Short mmCIF file of C-alpha atoms in Angstrom, two decimals:
data_model
loop_
_atom_site.label_atom_id
_atom_site.label_comp_id
_atom_site.label_asym_id
_atom_site.label_seq_id
_atom_site.Cartn_x
_atom_site.Cartn_y
_atom_site.Cartn_z
CA UNK A 256 35.11 -10.19 -8.77
CA UNK A 257 31.99 -11.28 -8.30
CA UNK A 258 33.48 -14.47 -6.28
CA UNK A 259 34.69 -12.07 -3.70
CA UNK A 260 31.49 -10.12 -3.49
CA UNK A 261 29.53 -13.29 -2.89
CA UNK A 262 32.17 -14.77 0.01
CA UNK A 263 31.45 -10.96 1.47
CA UNK A 264 27.55 -10.86 0.80
CA UNK A 265 27.34 -14.24 2.65
CA UNK A 266 29.26 -12.78 5.60
CA UNK A 267 26.75 -10.19 5.84
CA UNK A 268 23.93 -12.20 5.74
CA UNK A 269 22.49 -11.77 2.41
CA UNK A 270 20.89 -14.33 -0.26
CA UNK A 271 22.56 -13.89 -3.04
CA UNK A 272 22.73 -15.62 -6.74
CA UNK A 273 25.23 -15.16 -9.00
CA UNK A 274 24.19 -15.61 -12.89
CA UNK A 275 27.10 -14.90 -15.90
CA UNK A 276 24.94 -13.19 -18.25
CA UNK A 277 21.81 -11.70 -19.13
CA UNK A 278 19.47 -14.27 -20.45
CA UNK A 279 19.82 -16.65 -17.44
CA UNK A 280 19.49 -13.37 -14.92
CA UNK A 281 16.34 -12.81 -16.32
CA UNK A 282 14.76 -16.27 -16.35
CA UNK A 283 15.86 -16.26 -12.42
CA UNK A 284 14.04 -12.68 -11.81
CA UNK A 285 10.68 -13.74 -13.51
CA UNK A 286 10.84 -16.72 -11.38
CA UNK A 287 12.13 -15.52 -8.24
CA UNK A 288 11.01 -12.92 -6.27
CA UNK A 289 14.99 -10.48 -5.73
CA UNK A 290 14.62 -7.17 -3.70
CA UNK A 291 17.44 -6.01 -5.92
CA UNK A 292 19.83 -7.07 -8.82
CA UNK A 293 23.37 -5.64 -9.05
CA UNK A 294 24.60 -5.88 -12.64
CA UNK A 295 27.78 -4.20 -14.64
CA UNK A 296 26.86 -2.34 -17.62
CA UNK A 297 28.95 -5.10 -19.58
CA UNK A 298 27.51 -8.31 -20.32
CA UNK A 299 28.83 -11.31 -21.91
CA UNK A 300 25.78 -11.60 -24.19
CA UNK A 301 23.86 -7.70 -23.27
CA UNK A 302 24.57 -5.21 -21.61
CA UNK A 303 22.78 -4.10 -18.31
CA UNK A 304 20.50 -1.64 -20.13
CA UNK A 305 18.86 -4.85 -21.89
CA UNK A 306 18.38 -6.58 -18.52
CA UNK A 307 16.58 -2.94 -17.68
CA UNK A 308 14.64 -2.75 -20.36
CA UNK A 309 13.09 -6.02 -20.60
CA UNK A 310 12.56 -6.23 -17.11
CA UNK A 311 10.79 -3.12 -16.59
CA UNK A 312 7.14 -4.15 -17.16
CA UNK A 313 7.66 -7.36 -14.66
CA UNK A 314 5.45 -6.96 -11.73
CA UNK A 315 8.44 -8.72 -9.69
CA UNK A 316 10.57 -5.77 -11.38
CA UNK A 317 13.36 -5.28 -8.44
CA UNK A 318 15.84 -2.50 -7.39
CA UNK A 319 18.43 -2.20 -9.98
CA UNK A 320 21.67 -0.56 -9.69
CA UNK A 321 24.47 -1.25 -11.92
CA UNK A 322 28.54 -1.08 -11.99
CA UNK A 323 30.56 0.54 -14.45
CA UNK A 324 33.67 2.06 -15.46
CA UNK A 325 34.42 5.50 -15.94
CA UNK A 326 34.22 5.35 -19.31
CA UNK A 327 30.66 4.66 -19.39
CA UNK A 328 29.40 6.38 -16.40
CA UNK A 329 27.07 8.87 -18.82
CA UNK A 330 25.92 5.47 -20.36
CA UNK A 331 24.69 4.82 -16.02
CA UNK A 332 23.22 7.70 -15.58
CA UNK A 333 20.79 7.70 -18.22
CA UNK A 334 20.01 3.99 -17.55
CA UNK A 335 19.36 6.18 -13.87
CA UNK A 336 16.73 8.11 -15.77
CA UNK A 337 15.05 5.28 -17.46
CA UNK A 338 14.76 3.56 -14.24
CA UNK A 339 17.41 1.95 -12.65
CA UNK A 340 17.79 3.30 -8.59
CA UNK A 341 22.01 3.77 -8.88
CA UNK A 342 25.37 2.77 -10.01
CA UNK A 343 28.50 2.47 -8.41
CA UNK A 344 31.99 3.18 -10.12
CA UNK A 345 35.35 0.84 -10.15
CA UNK A 346 36.84 0.69 -8.11
CA UNK A 347 34.25 0.65 -4.97
CA UNK A 348 34.51 0.50 -1.60
CA UNK A 349 32.86 -2.44 -0.43
CA UNK A 350 31.22 -1.12 2.61
CA UNK A 351 29.80 1.65 0.61
CA UNK A 352 28.63 -1.24 -1.87
CA UNK A 353 26.82 -2.88 1.58
CA UNK A 354 25.50 0.54 3.61
CA UNK A 355 23.72 0.95 -0.15
CA UNK A 356 22.39 -2.45 -0.09
CA UNK A 357 21.18 -2.44 3.48
CA UNK A 358 18.92 0.61 2.58
CA UNK A 359 17.22 -1.03 -0.10
CA UNK A 360 14.52 -3.49 0.43
CA UNK A 361 11.03 -4.83 -0.54
CA UNK A 362 8.91 -1.90 -2.09
CA UNK A 363 12.37 0.78 -2.41
CA UNK A 364 11.53 3.21 -5.20
CA UNK A 365 13.05 4.16 -8.13
CA UNK A 366 13.99 7.34 -10.10
CA UNK A 367 11.70 7.26 -13.44
CA UNK A 368 12.77 9.78 -16.10
CA UNK A 369 13.22 12.95 -14.76
CA UNK A 370 10.21 12.35 -11.77
CA UNK A 371 11.35 10.47 -8.61
CA UNK A 372 8.86 8.10 -7.22
CA UNK A 373 7.58 6.94 -4.05
CA UNK A 374 4.92 4.78 -5.10
CA UNK A 375 4.76 0.72 -3.81
CA UNK A 376 2.04 -1.04 -3.79
CA UNK A 377 -1.03 0.69 -3.45
CA UNK A 378 -1.99 -1.21 0.10
CA UNK A 379 0.97 -1.39 1.24
CA UNK A 380 4.88 -1.96 0.56
CA UNK A 381 5.57 -5.08 3.22
CA UNK A 382 5.70 -8.41 1.57
CA UNK A 383 2.43 -9.29 3.57
CA UNK A 384 0.81 -6.93 1.90
CA UNK A 385 2.13 -7.46 -1.73
CA UNK A 386 1.26 -10.94 -2.12
CA UNK A 387 -2.18 -9.87 -0.54
CA UNK A 388 -2.18 -7.04 -3.85
CA UNK A 389 -0.51 -9.90 -6.15
CA UNK A 390 -3.90 -12.16 -5.58
CA UNK A 391 -6.21 -9.03 -6.48
CA UNK A 392 -6.40 -9.03 -10.12
CA UNK A 393 -7.34 -12.87 -10.42
CA UNK A 394 -9.89 -12.31 -8.10
CA UNK A 395 -11.70 -9.22 -9.20
CA UNK A 396 -11.92 -10.76 -12.56
CA UNK A 397 -13.12 -14.01 -11.47
CA UNK A 398 -14.33 -13.86 -7.79
CA UNK A 399 -17.87 -13.19 -7.28
CA UNK A 400 -18.35 -13.66 -3.98
CA UNK A 401 -15.30 -12.74 -1.72
CA UNK A 402 -14.54 -12.48 2.56
CA UNK A 403 -12.50 -10.52 4.09
CA UNK A 404 -11.09 -10.88 7.49
CA UNK A 405 -8.72 -8.73 9.95
CA UNK A 406 -8.57 -6.21 12.78
CA UNK A 407 -10.28 -3.27 12.77
CA UNK A 408 -8.44 -0.49 11.30
CA UNK A 409 -6.47 -2.80 8.82
CA UNK A 410 -7.65 -1.57 5.56
CA UNK A 411 -10.99 -4.36 4.84
CA UNK A 412 -12.20 -1.58 3.39
CA UNK A 413 -9.34 -0.48 1.41
CA UNK A 414 -8.75 -3.87 -0.28
CA UNK A 415 -12.51 -3.50 -1.41
CA UNK A 416 -12.09 -0.80 -2.97
CA UNK A 417 -9.16 -1.90 -4.99
CA UNK A 418 -10.25 -5.15 -5.75
CA UNK A 419 -13.25 -3.01 -7.37
CA UNK A 420 -11.14 -0.61 -8.86
CA UNK A 421 -9.54 -3.08 -10.73
CA UNK A 422 -12.56 -4.85 -11.93
CA UNK A 423 -13.20 -1.30 -13.09
CA UNK A 424 -10.13 -1.03 -15.50
CA UNK A 425 -11.79 -4.08 -17.45
CA UNK A 426 -15.23 -2.79 -17.34
CA UNK A 427 -15.59 -1.43 -21.01
CA UNK A 428 -19.42 0.08 -19.90
CA UNK A 429 -20.55 2.68 -17.65
CA UNK A 430 -18.52 3.67 -13.85
CA UNK A 431 -19.98 0.18 -11.91
CA UNK A 432 -20.84 1.43 -8.59
CA UNK A 433 -19.56 0.28 -5.18
CA UNK A 434 -21.91 0.81 -2.13
CA UNK A 435 -20.78 0.49 1.23
CA UNK A 436 -22.77 -0.59 3.81
CA UNK A 437 -21.85 -1.19 7.03
CA UNK A 438 -24.30 -4.01 8.36
CA UNK A 439 -24.20 -2.53 12.07
CA UNK A 440 -24.61 0.87 11.76
CA UNK A 441 -28.16 -0.23 10.56
CA UNK A 442 -31.25 -0.34 13.09
CA UNK A 443 -32.23 -4.19 13.00
CA UNK A 444 -35.52 -3.26 11.86
CA UNK A 445 -34.50 -1.10 8.98
CA UNK A 446 -31.79 -4.04 8.03
CA UNK A 447 -34.21 -5.88 5.48
CA UNK A 448 -35.36 -2.59 4.03
CA UNK A 449 -32.26 -1.04 3.55
CA UNK A 450 -30.74 -3.75 2.04
CA UNK A 451 -33.12 -5.47 -0.26
CA UNK A 452 -35.58 -2.05 -0.90
CA UNK A 453 -39.25 -1.86 -0.51
CA UNK A 454 -42.17 -1.33 -2.37
CA UNK A 455 -44.80 1.53 -2.29
CA UNK A 456 -47.05 0.04 0.90
CA UNK A 457 -45.30 -2.54 1.95
CA UNK A 458 -45.37 -1.01 5.14
CA UNK A 459 -46.92 2.37 7.35
CA UNK A 460 -44.81 5.18 6.03
CA UNK A 461 -43.62 3.30 2.36
CA UNK A 462 -44.85 6.10 0.60
CA UNK A 463 -42.71 5.53 -2.26
CA UNK A 464 -40.09 2.37 -3.49
CA UNK A 465 -37.13 2.74 -2.50
CA UNK A 466 -34.52 0.58 -4.13
CA UNK A 467 -32.02 -1.04 -1.54
CA UNK A 468 -28.53 -1.46 -1.51
CA UNK A 469 -28.71 -4.99 -3.35
CA UNK A 470 -30.01 -3.86 -5.83
CA UNK A 471 -28.15 -0.27 -5.60
CA UNK A 472 -24.79 -1.85 -6.32
CA UNK A 473 -26.34 -4.31 -9.48
CA UNK A 474 -23.19 -4.38 -11.81
CA UNK A 475 -20.52 -3.58 -9.51
CA UNK A 476 -19.68 -4.32 -6.04
CA UNK A 477 -21.60 -4.62 -2.63
CA UNK A 478 -19.34 -4.71 0.40
CA UNK A 479 -21.06 -5.54 3.49
CA UNK A 480 -18.55 -4.34 6.49
CA UNK A 481 -19.12 -6.25 9.70
CA UNK A 482 -20.96 -9.02 8.16
CA UNK A 483 -21.52 -11.04 11.58
CA UNK A 484 -23.59 -8.06 12.24
CA UNK A 485 -26.11 -8.57 10.37
CA UNK A 486 -29.57 -10.38 12.09
CA UNK A 487 -30.04 -14.19 11.65
CA UNK A 488 -33.84 -13.42 9.89
CA UNK A 489 -31.82 -11.34 6.92
CA UNK A 490 -29.10 -14.07 6.67
CA UNK A 491 -31.46 -15.79 5.56
CA UNK A 492 -32.59 -13.49 2.44
CA UNK A 493 -28.53 -12.75 1.49
CA UNK A 494 -28.01 -16.28 1.32
CA UNK A 495 -31.07 -16.60 -0.94
CA UNK A 496 -29.30 -13.40 -3.25
CA UNK A 497 -26.31 -15.01 -3.43
CA UNK A 498 -27.47 -18.22 -4.00
CA UNK A 499 -30.28 -17.38 -7.06
CA UNK A 500 -28.62 -13.92 -8.03
CA UNK A 501 -31.80 -12.42 -7.63
CA UNK A 502 -33.54 -10.25 -4.96
CA UNK A 503 -36.83 -9.55 -4.00
CA UNK A 504 -37.81 -6.46 -2.62
CA UNK A 505 -40.55 -6.27 0.48
CA UNK A 506 -44.05 -5.55 -0.73
CA UNK A 507 -43.40 -7.60 -3.74
CA UNK A 508 -43.92 -11.22 -5.13
CA UNK A 509 -41.76 -10.70 -8.13
CA UNK A 510 -37.70 -11.28 -7.69
CA UNK A 511 -35.64 -8.77 -9.88
CA UNK A 512 -32.00 -10.56 -11.20
CA UNK A 513 -29.10 -9.07 -9.92
CA UNK A 514 -25.51 -9.52 -11.51
CA UNK A 515 -22.62 -8.08 -9.10
CA UNK A 516 -19.69 -9.00 -6.55
CA UNK A 517 -20.48 -9.03 -3.21
CA UNK A 518 -17.47 -8.75 -0.97
CA UNK A 519 -18.37 -9.07 2.76
CA UNK A 520 -15.86 -8.08 5.88
CA UNK A 521 -15.47 -8.56 9.56
CA UNK A 522 -12.93 -8.40 12.54
CA UNK A 523 -14.61 -11.51 14.10
CA UNK A 524 -13.97 -15.15 14.30
CA UNK A 525 -16.71 -16.38 11.84
CA UNK A 526 -16.38 -19.87 12.24
CA UNK A 527 -16.33 -19.65 16.21
CA UNK A 528 -19.94 -17.52 15.74
CA UNK A 529 -21.38 -21.03 13.84
CA UNK A 530 -20.95 -23.04 17.02
CA UNK A 531 -22.65 -20.28 18.96
CA UNK A 532 -25.46 -20.71 16.70
CA UNK A 533 -25.07 -16.57 16.01
CA UNK A 534 -24.39 -16.99 12.19
CA UNK A 535 -25.84 -19.47 10.12
CA UNK A 536 -23.52 -22.25 8.98
CA UNK A 537 -24.69 -22.34 5.52
CA UNK A 538 -24.16 -18.94 4.90
CA UNK A 539 -20.45 -18.69 5.93
CA UNK A 540 -19.79 -21.44 3.64
CA UNK A 541 -21.64 -19.58 1.16
CA UNK A 542 -18.97 -16.16 1.74
CA UNK A 543 -16.28 -18.26 2.43
CA UNK A 544 -15.24 -18.90 -1.38
CA UNK A 545 -12.52 -16.61 -1.50
CA UNK A 546 -10.88 -15.94 1.78
CA UNK A 547 -8.21 -12.41 2.16
CA UNK A 548 -7.08 -12.07 5.49
CA UNK A 549 -5.32 -8.60 5.99
CA UNK A 550 -2.50 -8.42 8.84
CA UNK A 551 -2.34 -6.41 11.38
CA UNK A 552 -0.20 -3.26 10.88
CA UNK A 553 2.69 -4.83 14.04
CA UNK A 554 2.61 -7.61 11.85
CA UNK A 555 4.04 -5.71 8.73
CA UNK A 556 6.78 -2.71 10.46
CA UNK A 557 7.97 -2.50 7.24
CA UNK A 558 4.28 -0.25 6.34
CA UNK A 559 4.63 1.72 9.58
CA UNK A 560 6.62 4.99 8.63
CA UNK A 561 4.96 4.36 4.34
CA UNK A 562 1.74 5.08 5.30
CA UNK A 563 2.86 7.62 7.73
CA UNK A 564 4.71 9.56 4.91
CA UNK A 565 1.93 8.80 3.11
CA UNK A 566 -0.69 10.53 5.83
CA UNK A 567 1.83 13.45 6.04
CA UNK A 568 1.32 14.59 2.16
CA UNK A 569 -2.09 13.79 2.45
CA UNK A 570 -2.19 16.39 5.27
CA UNK A 571 -0.43 18.56 3.68
CA UNK A 572 -2.60 19.01 0.07
CA UNK A 573 -6.08 19.21 2.89
CA UNK A 574 -4.51 22.44 5.15
CA UNK A 575 -2.41 24.11 1.81
CA UNK A 576 0.73 23.40 3.86
CA UNK A 577 4.38 22.27 3.55
CA UNK A 578 4.39 18.55 4.34
CA UNK A 579 5.71 18.06 7.93
CA UNK A 580 8.55 15.89 8.72
CA UNK A 581 9.01 12.65 10.90
CA UNK A 582 12.35 13.55 13.22
CA UNK A 583 14.46 10.13 14.17
CA UNK A 584 13.11 10.21 17.33
CA UNK A 585 9.36 10.55 16.31
CA UNK A 586 10.53 7.38 13.47
CA UNK A 587 11.80 5.26 16.12
CA UNK A 588 7.96 6.10 18.45
CA UNK A 589 6.24 4.96 15.90
CA UNK A 590 7.96 1.91 14.66
CA UNK A 591 8.06 0.78 18.60
CA UNK A 592 4.19 1.17 19.15
CA UNK A 593 2.15 -1.88 18.92
CA UNK A 594 -0.94 -0.20 17.04
CA UNK A 595 -3.38 -1.59 18.33
CA UNK A 596 -5.84 0.44 15.92
CA UNK A 597 -3.57 -0.54 12.90
CA UNK A 598 -3.73 2.18 10.15
CA UNK A 599 -6.91 4.11 10.78
CA UNK A 600 -5.54 4.91 14.23
CA UNK A 601 -2.05 5.72 12.53
CA UNK A 602 -3.94 8.11 10.69
CA UNK A 603 -5.60 9.45 12.98
CA UNK A 604 -2.74 10.57 15.24
CA UNK A 605 -0.90 11.71 11.87
CA UNK A 606 -3.56 14.02 11.09
CA UNK A 607 -3.70 15.05 15.14
CA UNK A 608 0.00 16.25 14.59
CA UNK A 609 -0.11 17.76 11.82
CA UNK A 610 -2.82 19.70 13.07
CA UNK A 611 -1.59 20.63 16.33
CA UNK A 612 2.57 20.53 16.00
CA UNK A 613 4.31 23.84 15.68
CA UNK A 614 7.11 21.84 14.61
CA UNK A 615 8.44 21.59 10.82
CA UNK A 616 10.02 17.96 12.00
CA UNK A 617 7.67 16.35 13.98
CA UNK A 618 8.97 14.59 17.61
CA UNK A 619 7.30 11.31 19.92
CA UNK A 620 5.19 13.81 21.68
CA UNK A 621 3.32 15.42 18.61
CA UNK A 622 2.20 11.93 18.65
CA UNK A 623 1.79 10.28 21.79
CA UNK A 624 0.55 11.83 24.84
CA UNK A 625 2.87 9.78 27.96
CA UNK A 626 5.19 11.25 30.51
CA UNK A 627 8.35 10.35 28.02
CA UNK A 628 6.66 12.04 25.01
CA UNK A 629 6.64 8.48 23.47
CA UNK A 630 4.37 4.96 23.44
CA UNK A 631 4.68 3.08 26.86
CA UNK A 632 7.82 0.80 26.73
CA UNK A 633 9.83 2.56 24.76
CA UNK A 634 13.04 4.53 26.49
CA UNK A 635 13.22 7.96 25.30
CA UNK A 636 16.21 7.99 22.35
CA UNK A 637 18.78 10.87 23.11
CA UNK A 638 18.07 14.45 20.96
CA UNK A 639 19.68 14.31 18.06
CA UNK A 640 23.59 16.38 17.46
CA UNK A 641 23.64 19.63 15.25
CA UNK A 642 24.72 17.69 12.33
CA UNK A 643 22.06 14.82 11.99
CA UNK A 644 19.24 17.61 12.73
CA UNK A 645 20.67 19.71 10.03
CA UNK A 646 20.78 16.55 7.27
CA UNK A 647 17.29 15.26 8.69
CA UNK A 648 16.31 18.78 7.98
CA UNK A 649 18.06 19.13 4.63
CA UNK A 650 15.90 15.89 3.38
CA UNK A 651 12.86 16.39 4.48
CA UNK A 652 13.38 20.24 2.60
CA UNK A 653 14.67 18.54 -0.69
CA UNK A 654 11.70 15.93 -0.23
CA UNK A 655 9.05 18.31 0.13
CA UNK A 656 10.24 20.74 -2.46
CA UNK A 657 10.07 17.24 -4.96
CA UNK A 658 6.75 17.19 -4.08
CA UNK A 659 5.34 20.82 -4.40
CA UNK A 660 6.80 19.90 -7.91
CA UNK A 661 5.17 16.97 -8.76
CA UNK A 662 8.19 15.50 -8.83
CA UNK A 663 10.12 17.32 -12.07
CA UNK A 664 13.33 17.31 -11.05
CA UNK A 665 14.35 20.67 -13.12
CA UNK A 666 11.53 22.56 -11.42
CA UNK A 667 12.74 21.08 -7.82
CA UNK A 668 16.36 22.43 -8.03
CA UNK A 669 15.20 25.89 -9.38
CA UNK A 670 13.15 26.23 -6.35
CA UNK A 671 15.65 25.41 -4.16
CA UNK A 672 18.37 27.43 -5.64
CA UNK A 673 20.81 24.53 -6.84
CA UNK A 674 22.00 22.80 -10.21
CA UNK A 675 20.12 19.38 -11.48
CA UNK A 676 22.95 17.39 -11.09
CA UNK A 677 23.31 18.83 -7.32
CA UNK A 678 20.07 17.84 -6.84
CA UNK A 679 20.34 14.70 -8.12
CA UNK A 680 23.95 13.61 -5.77
CA UNK A 681 21.82 15.05 -2.92
CA UNK A 682 18.91 12.73 -3.74
CA UNK A 683 21.30 9.82 -4.24
CA UNK A 684 23.01 10.48 -1.02
CA UNK A 685 19.95 10.75 1.13
CA UNK A 686 17.84 7.32 -0.52
CA UNK A 687 15.10 10.08 -1.16
CA UNK A 688 11.83 8.31 -2.46
CA UNK A 689 8.44 10.83 -4.09
CA UNK A 690 5.34 10.51 -4.94
CA UNK A 691 3.84 12.91 -7.31
CA UNK A 692 0.20 14.60 -5.15
CA UNK A 693 -2.17 12.86 -8.37
CA UNK A 694 -0.74 9.59 -7.52
CA UNK A 695 -1.92 9.53 -3.31
CA UNK A 696 -4.74 7.60 -2.93
CA UNK A 697 -7.07 7.90 0.90
CA UNK A 698 -6.33 5.18 3.40
CA UNK A 699 -8.91 3.94 5.88
#
């Protein structure tokens, strides 16, 4: 059977590895990246259940689908509650299996106990963002200076806060501060006073001492957004802070030691600015110790609908209303658009749609103001059939109810007036993924 599956998977274009026992499978999964594991419940050296449990804490844990005989269906159901995505019974329809596999990709979430979890990576579910997040734990524990680059709106501050939060988990003392500063928003004549602070009498109007942003971030993280906008005169003083780990306030003769992580961010090309004499070369090399680049949203289309649905849930909480859904046409429009403003633009369009739309299922016209009701260059899709619309409405109502019930299947089934078994069957049919309200984090 495995040989037949391999042949069919190859025809479908899947990159597949076959292992004949649990031990070799575990070794491979821990060293390679897989989107899905298709496993028999009974294995020569153990069981599929053993395989699942031994890998449940692995950071690279893929989605699990089990093949089982009718006699062990109850056991397969228990494994779904323990974290498996799905199971199929022998004999099975190979076309149905292929269709199921095609719905599973990086970031596919799995049922966990009595809750259905949609949470992928905090930064997104695309392979690019998962690779970026994989570096963050080590960076948070070791790096004192980080440079983040990327287009405006990609989430550079979100990444900086994520690094800070990871370091926070390892901190056994108080809560370290996170101070975010937009260097381009401070008037040039006030930059040094705001960054480095000042003593009483340092200049006219300095009636009391002021602790600058650098001292405010002591023992925590200072995030300097748009670092390229920092005046050259202030760049010299910042370089000393980075090199000596001390700061001297305006009007003071004694520098004070500081212990902090400095994360700089920019959407500009710093090497080009260095050549133009607009950014100090020595400062560039000093902040470019660890460099992280956040890709644009158009480079990671897998994240578009994930973020859209996340923002829809956030708006539902803010407005204290039921979460709106995305029609198939709206999803196509969102995926076709190039998103020059990246995640921030997507968040703004979702907020606008939630405020103005009177539809339970959002349409392309709720997001885009064009003659066709969709993005430029996108041909309007034909409207869904009644059957398609009903299926989509049921899909979103199930997700909405599970969300309101914090992912608790029993409560959701009661609210829907159906049995738990019927709920699980519908969730399986629609591939419903869900995240409880408490796990949502704001993104900008």
